Tab-separated table of N, CA, C and O in Angstrom:
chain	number	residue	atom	x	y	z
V	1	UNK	N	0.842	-1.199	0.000
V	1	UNK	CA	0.000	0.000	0.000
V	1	UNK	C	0.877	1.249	0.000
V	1	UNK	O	1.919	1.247	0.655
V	2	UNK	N	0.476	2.382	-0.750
V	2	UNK	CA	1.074	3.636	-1.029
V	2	UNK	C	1.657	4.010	0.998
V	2	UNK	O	2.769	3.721	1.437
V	3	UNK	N	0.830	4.496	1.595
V	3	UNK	CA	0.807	4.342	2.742
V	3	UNK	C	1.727	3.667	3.580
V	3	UNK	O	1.807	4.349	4.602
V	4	UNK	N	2.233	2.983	3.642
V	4	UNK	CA	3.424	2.255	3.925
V	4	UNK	C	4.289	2.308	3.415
V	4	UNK	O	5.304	2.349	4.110
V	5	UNK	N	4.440	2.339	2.058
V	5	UNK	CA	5.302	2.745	1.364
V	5	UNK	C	6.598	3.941	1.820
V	5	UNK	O	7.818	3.882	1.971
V	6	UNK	N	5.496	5.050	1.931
V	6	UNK	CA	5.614	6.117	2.051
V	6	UNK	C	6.328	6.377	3.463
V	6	UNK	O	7.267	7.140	3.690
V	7	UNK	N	5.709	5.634	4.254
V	7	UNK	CA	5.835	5.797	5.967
V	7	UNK	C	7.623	4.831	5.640
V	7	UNK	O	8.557	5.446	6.154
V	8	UNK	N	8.067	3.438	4.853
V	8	UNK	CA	9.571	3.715	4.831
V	8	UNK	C	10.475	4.699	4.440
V	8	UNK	O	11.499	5.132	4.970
V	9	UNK	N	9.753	5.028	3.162
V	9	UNK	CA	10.408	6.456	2.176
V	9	UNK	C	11.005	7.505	3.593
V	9	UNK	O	12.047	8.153	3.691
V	10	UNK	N	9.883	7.333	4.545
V	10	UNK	CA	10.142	8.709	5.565
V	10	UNK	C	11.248	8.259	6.761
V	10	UNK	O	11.885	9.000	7.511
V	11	UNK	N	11.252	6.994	6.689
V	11	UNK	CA	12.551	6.769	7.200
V	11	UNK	C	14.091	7.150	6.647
V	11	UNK	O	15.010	7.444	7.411
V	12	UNK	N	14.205	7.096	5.243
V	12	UNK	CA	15.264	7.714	4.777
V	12	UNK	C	15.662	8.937	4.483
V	12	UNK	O	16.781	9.236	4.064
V	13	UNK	N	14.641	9.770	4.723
V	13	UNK	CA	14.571	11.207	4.786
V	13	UNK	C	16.035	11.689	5.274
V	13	UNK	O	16.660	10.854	5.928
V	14	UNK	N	16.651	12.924	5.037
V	14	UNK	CA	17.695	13.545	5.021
V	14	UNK	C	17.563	13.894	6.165
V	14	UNK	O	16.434	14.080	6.622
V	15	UNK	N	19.003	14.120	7.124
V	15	UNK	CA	18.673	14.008	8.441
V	15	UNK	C	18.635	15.528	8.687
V	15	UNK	O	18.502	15.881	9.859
V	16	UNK	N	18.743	16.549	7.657
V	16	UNK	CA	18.490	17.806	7.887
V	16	UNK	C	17.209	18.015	7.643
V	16	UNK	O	17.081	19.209	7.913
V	17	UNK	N	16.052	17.570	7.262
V	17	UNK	CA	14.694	17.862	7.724
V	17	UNK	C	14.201	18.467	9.196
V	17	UNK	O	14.443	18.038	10.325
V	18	UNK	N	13.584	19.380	8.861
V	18	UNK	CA	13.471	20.068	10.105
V	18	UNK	C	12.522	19.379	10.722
V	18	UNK	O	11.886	18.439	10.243
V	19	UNK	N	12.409	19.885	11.890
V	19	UNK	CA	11.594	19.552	13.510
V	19	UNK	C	10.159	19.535	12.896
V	19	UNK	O	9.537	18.475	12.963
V	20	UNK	N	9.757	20.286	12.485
V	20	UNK	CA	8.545	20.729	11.952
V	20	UNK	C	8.011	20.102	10.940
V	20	UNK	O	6.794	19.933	10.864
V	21	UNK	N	8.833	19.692	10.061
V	21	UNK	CA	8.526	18.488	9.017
V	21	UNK	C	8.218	17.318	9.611
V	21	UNK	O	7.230	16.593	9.504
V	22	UNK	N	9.057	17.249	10.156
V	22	UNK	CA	9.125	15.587	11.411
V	22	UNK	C	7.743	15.630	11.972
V	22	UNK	O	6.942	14.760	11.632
V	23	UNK	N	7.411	16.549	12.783
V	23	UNK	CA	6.273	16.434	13.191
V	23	UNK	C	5.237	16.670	12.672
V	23	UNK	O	4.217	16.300	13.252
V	24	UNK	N	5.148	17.293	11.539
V	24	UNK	CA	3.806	17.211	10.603
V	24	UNK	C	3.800	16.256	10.444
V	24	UNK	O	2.645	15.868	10.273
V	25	UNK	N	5.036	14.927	10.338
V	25	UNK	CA	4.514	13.902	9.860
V	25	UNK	C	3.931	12.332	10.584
V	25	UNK	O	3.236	11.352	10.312
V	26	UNK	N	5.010	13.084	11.984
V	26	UNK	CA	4.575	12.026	13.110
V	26	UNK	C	2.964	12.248	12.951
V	26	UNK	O	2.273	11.454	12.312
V	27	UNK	N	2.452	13.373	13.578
V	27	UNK	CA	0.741	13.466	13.470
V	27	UNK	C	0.089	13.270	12.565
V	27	UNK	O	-1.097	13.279	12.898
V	28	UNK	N	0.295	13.006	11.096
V	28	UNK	CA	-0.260	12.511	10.463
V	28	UNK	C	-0.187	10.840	10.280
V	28	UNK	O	-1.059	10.207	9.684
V	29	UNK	N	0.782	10.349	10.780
V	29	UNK	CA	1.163	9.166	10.948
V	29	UNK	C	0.021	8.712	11.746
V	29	UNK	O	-1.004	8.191	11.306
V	30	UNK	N	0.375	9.024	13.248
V	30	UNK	CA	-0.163	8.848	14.265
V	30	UNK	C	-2.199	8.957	13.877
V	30	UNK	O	-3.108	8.175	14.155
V	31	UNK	N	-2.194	9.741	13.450
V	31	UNK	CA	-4.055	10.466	13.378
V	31	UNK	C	-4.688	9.202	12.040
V	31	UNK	O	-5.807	8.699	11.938
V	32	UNK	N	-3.371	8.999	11.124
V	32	UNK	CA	-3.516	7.660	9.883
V	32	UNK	C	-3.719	5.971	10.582
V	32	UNK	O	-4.600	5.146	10.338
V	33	UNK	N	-2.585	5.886	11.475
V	33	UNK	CA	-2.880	4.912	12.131
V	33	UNK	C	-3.689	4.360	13.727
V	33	UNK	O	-3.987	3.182	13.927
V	34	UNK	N	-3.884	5.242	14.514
V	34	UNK	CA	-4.505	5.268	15.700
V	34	UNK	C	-6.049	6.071	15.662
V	34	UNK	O	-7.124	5.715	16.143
V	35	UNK	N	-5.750	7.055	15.039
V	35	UNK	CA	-6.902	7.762	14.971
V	35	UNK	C	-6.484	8.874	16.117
V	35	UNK	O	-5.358	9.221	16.473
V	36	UNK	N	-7.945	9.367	16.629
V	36	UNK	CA	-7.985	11.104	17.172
V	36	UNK	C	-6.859	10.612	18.541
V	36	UNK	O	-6.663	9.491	19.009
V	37	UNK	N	-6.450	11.524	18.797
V	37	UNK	CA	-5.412	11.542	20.159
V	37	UNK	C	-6.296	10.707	21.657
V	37	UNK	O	-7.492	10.734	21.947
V	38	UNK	N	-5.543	10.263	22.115
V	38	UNK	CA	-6.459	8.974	22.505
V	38	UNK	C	-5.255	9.195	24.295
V	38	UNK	O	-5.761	8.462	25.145
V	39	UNK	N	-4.647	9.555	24.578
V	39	UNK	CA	-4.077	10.042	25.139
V	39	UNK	C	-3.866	11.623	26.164
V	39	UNK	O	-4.037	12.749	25.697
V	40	UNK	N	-3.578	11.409	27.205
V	40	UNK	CA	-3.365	13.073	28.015
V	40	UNK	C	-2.230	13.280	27.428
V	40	UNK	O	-1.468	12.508	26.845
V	41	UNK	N	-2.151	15.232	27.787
V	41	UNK	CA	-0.614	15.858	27.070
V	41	UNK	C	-0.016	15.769	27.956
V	41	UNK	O	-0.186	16.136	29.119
V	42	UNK	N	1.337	14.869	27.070
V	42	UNK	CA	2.381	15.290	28.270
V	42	UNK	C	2.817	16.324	29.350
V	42	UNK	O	2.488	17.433	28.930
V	43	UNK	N	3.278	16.400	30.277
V	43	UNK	CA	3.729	17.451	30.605
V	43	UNK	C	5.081	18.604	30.559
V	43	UNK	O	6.114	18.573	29.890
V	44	UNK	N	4.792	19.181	31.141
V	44	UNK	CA	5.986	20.703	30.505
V	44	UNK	C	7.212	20.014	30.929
V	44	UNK	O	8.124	20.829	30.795
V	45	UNK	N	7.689	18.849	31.399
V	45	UNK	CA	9.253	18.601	31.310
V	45	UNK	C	9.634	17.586	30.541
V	45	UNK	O	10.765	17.099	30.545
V	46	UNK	N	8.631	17.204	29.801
V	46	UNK	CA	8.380	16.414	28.310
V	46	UNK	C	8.635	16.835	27.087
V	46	UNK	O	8.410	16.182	26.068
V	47	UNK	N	9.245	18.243	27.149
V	47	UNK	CA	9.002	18.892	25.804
V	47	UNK	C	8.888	17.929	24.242
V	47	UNK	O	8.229	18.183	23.234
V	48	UNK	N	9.592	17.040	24.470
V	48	UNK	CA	9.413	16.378	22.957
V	48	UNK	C	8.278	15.730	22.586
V	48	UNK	O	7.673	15.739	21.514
V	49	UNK	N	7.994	14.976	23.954
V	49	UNK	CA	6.420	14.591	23.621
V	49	UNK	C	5.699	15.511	23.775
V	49	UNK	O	4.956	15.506	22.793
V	50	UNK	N	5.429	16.376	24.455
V	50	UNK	CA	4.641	17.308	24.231
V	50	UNK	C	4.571	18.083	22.672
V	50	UNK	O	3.521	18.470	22.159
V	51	UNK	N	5.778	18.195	22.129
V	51	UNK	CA	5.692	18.593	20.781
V	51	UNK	C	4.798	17.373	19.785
V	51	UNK	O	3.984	17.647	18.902
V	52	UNK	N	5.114	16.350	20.113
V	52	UNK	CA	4.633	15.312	19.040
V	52	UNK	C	3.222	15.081	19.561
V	52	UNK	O	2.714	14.263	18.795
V	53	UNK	N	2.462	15.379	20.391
V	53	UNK	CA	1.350	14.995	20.871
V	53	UNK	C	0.134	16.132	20.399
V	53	UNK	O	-0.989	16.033	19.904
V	54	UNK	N	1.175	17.463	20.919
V	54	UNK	CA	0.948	18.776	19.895
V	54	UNK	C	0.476	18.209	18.277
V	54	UNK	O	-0.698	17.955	18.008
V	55	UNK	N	1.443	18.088	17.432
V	55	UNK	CA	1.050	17.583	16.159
V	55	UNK	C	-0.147	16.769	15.739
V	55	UNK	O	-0.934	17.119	14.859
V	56	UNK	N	-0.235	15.410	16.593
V	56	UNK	CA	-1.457	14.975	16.630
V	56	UNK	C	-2.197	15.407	16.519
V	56	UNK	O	-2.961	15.486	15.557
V	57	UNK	N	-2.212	16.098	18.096
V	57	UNK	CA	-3.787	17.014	18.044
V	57	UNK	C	-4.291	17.914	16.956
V	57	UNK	O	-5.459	18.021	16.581
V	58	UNK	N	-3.277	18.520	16.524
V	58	UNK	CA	-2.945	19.441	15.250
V	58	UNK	C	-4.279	19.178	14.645
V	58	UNK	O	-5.261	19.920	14.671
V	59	UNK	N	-4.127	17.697	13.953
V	59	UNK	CA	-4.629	17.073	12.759
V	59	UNK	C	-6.093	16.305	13.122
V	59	UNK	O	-6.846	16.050	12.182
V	60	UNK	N	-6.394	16.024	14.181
V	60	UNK	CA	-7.510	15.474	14.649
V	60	UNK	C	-8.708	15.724	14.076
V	60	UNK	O	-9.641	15.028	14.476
V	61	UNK	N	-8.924	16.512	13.266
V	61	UNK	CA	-10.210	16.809	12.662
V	61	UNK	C	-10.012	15.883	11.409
V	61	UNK	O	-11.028	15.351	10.962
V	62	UNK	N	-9.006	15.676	10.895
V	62	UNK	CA	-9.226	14.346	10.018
V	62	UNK	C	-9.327	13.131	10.000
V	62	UNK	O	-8.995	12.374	10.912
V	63	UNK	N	-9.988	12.713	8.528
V	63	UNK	CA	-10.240	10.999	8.875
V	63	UNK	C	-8.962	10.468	8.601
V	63	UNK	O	-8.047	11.277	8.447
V	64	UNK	N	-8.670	8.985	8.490
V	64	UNK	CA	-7.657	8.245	8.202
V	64	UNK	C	-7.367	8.358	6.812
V	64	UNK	O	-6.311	8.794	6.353
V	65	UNK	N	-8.282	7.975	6.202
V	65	UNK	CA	-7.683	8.127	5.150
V	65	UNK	C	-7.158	9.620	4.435
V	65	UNK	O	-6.450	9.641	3.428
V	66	UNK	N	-7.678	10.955	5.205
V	66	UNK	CA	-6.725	12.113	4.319
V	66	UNK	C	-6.148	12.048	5.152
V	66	UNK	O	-5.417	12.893	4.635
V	67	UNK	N	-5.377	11.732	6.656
V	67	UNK	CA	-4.549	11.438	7.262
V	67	UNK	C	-3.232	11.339	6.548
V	67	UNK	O	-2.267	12.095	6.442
V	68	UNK	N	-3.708	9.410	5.817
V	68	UNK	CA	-2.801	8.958	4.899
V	68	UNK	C	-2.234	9.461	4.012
V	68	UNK	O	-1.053	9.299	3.704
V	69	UNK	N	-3.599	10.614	3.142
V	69	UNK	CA	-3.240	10.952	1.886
V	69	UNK	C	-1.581	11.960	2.096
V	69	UNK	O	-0.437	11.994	1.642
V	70	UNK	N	-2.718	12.857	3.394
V	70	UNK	CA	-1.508	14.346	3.310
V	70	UNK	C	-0.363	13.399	4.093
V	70	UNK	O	0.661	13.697	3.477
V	71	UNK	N	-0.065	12.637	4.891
V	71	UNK	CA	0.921	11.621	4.457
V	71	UNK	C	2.112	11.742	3.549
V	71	UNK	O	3.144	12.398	3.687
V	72	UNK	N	1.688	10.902	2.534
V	72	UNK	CA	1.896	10.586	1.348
V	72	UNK	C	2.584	11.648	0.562
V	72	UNK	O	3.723	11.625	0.095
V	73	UNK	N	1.574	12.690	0.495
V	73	UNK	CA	1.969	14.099	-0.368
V	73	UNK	C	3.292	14.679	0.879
V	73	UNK	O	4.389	15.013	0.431
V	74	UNK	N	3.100	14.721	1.967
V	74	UNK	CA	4.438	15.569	2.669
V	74	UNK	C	5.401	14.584	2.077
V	74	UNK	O	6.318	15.058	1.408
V	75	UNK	N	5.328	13.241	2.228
V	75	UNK	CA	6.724	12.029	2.166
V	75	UNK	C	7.479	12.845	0.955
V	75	UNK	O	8.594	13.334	1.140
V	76	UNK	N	6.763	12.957	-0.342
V	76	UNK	CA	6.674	13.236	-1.685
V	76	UNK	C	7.447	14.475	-1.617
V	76	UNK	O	8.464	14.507	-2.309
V	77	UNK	N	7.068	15.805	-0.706
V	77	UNK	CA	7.743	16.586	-0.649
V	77	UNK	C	8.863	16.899	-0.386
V	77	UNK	O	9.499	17.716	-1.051
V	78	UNK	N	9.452	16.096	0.983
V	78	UNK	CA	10.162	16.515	1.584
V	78	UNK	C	11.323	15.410	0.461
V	78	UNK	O	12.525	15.666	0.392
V	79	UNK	N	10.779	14.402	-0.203
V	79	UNK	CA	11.861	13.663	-1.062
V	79	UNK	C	12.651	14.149	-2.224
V	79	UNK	O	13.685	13.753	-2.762
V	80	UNK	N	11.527	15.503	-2.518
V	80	UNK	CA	11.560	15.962	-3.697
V	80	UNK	C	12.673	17.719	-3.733
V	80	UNK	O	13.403	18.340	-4.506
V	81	UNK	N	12.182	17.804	-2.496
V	81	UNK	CA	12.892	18.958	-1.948
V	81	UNK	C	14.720	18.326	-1.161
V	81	UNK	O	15.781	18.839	-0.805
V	82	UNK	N	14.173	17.127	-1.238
V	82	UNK	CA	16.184	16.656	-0.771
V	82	UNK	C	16.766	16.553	-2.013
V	82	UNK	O	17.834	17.034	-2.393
V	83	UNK	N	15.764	15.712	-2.765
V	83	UNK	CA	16.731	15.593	-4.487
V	83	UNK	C	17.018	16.988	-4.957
V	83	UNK	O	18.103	17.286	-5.457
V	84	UNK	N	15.996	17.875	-4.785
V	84	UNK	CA	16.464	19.190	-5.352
V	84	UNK	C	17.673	20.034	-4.738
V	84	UNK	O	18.247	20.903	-5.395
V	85	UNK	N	18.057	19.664	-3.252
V	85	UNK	CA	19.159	20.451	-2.656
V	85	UNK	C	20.212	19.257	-2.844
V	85	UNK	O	21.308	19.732	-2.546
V	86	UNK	N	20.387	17.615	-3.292
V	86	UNK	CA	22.002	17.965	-3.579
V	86	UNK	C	22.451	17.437	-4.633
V	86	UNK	O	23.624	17.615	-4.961
């Protein structure tokens, strides 16, 4: 499935991808495979989970499958934007 696919593709991602990419994509990951945030927010000496839990929530108004889609389309981007810088 595209979807999986995609979710290895994002493992090879360039390790200069920013924070922000990362986590657009954890929460779409997360909201694709679990669904709405299902979980309390970490707390303030958590900062990282608190950032990634952040993201989740972000996205919670979507279903799984545009979850997946916008997914898919960031993987696409951020692959397309590494081939283009080297």
């Amino acid at each position: 499935e595209e979807f999986e696919e995609s979710a290895e593709k994002a493992k090879t991602l360039p390790e200069n991808t920013t924070n922000d990419d990362k986590l657009i994509l954890y929460g779409l990951f997360k909201q694709a495979t679990v669904g709405p945030v299902n979980t309390s927010r970490p707390g303030m000496f958590n900062m990282k989970e608190k950032y990634k839990w952040d993201a989740w929530k972000a996205v919670e108004g979507k279903s799984k499958e545009e979850a997946m889609n916008d997914y898919i389309t960031k993987v696409k981007q951020l692959q397309e934007a590494a081939a283009a810088s080297s």
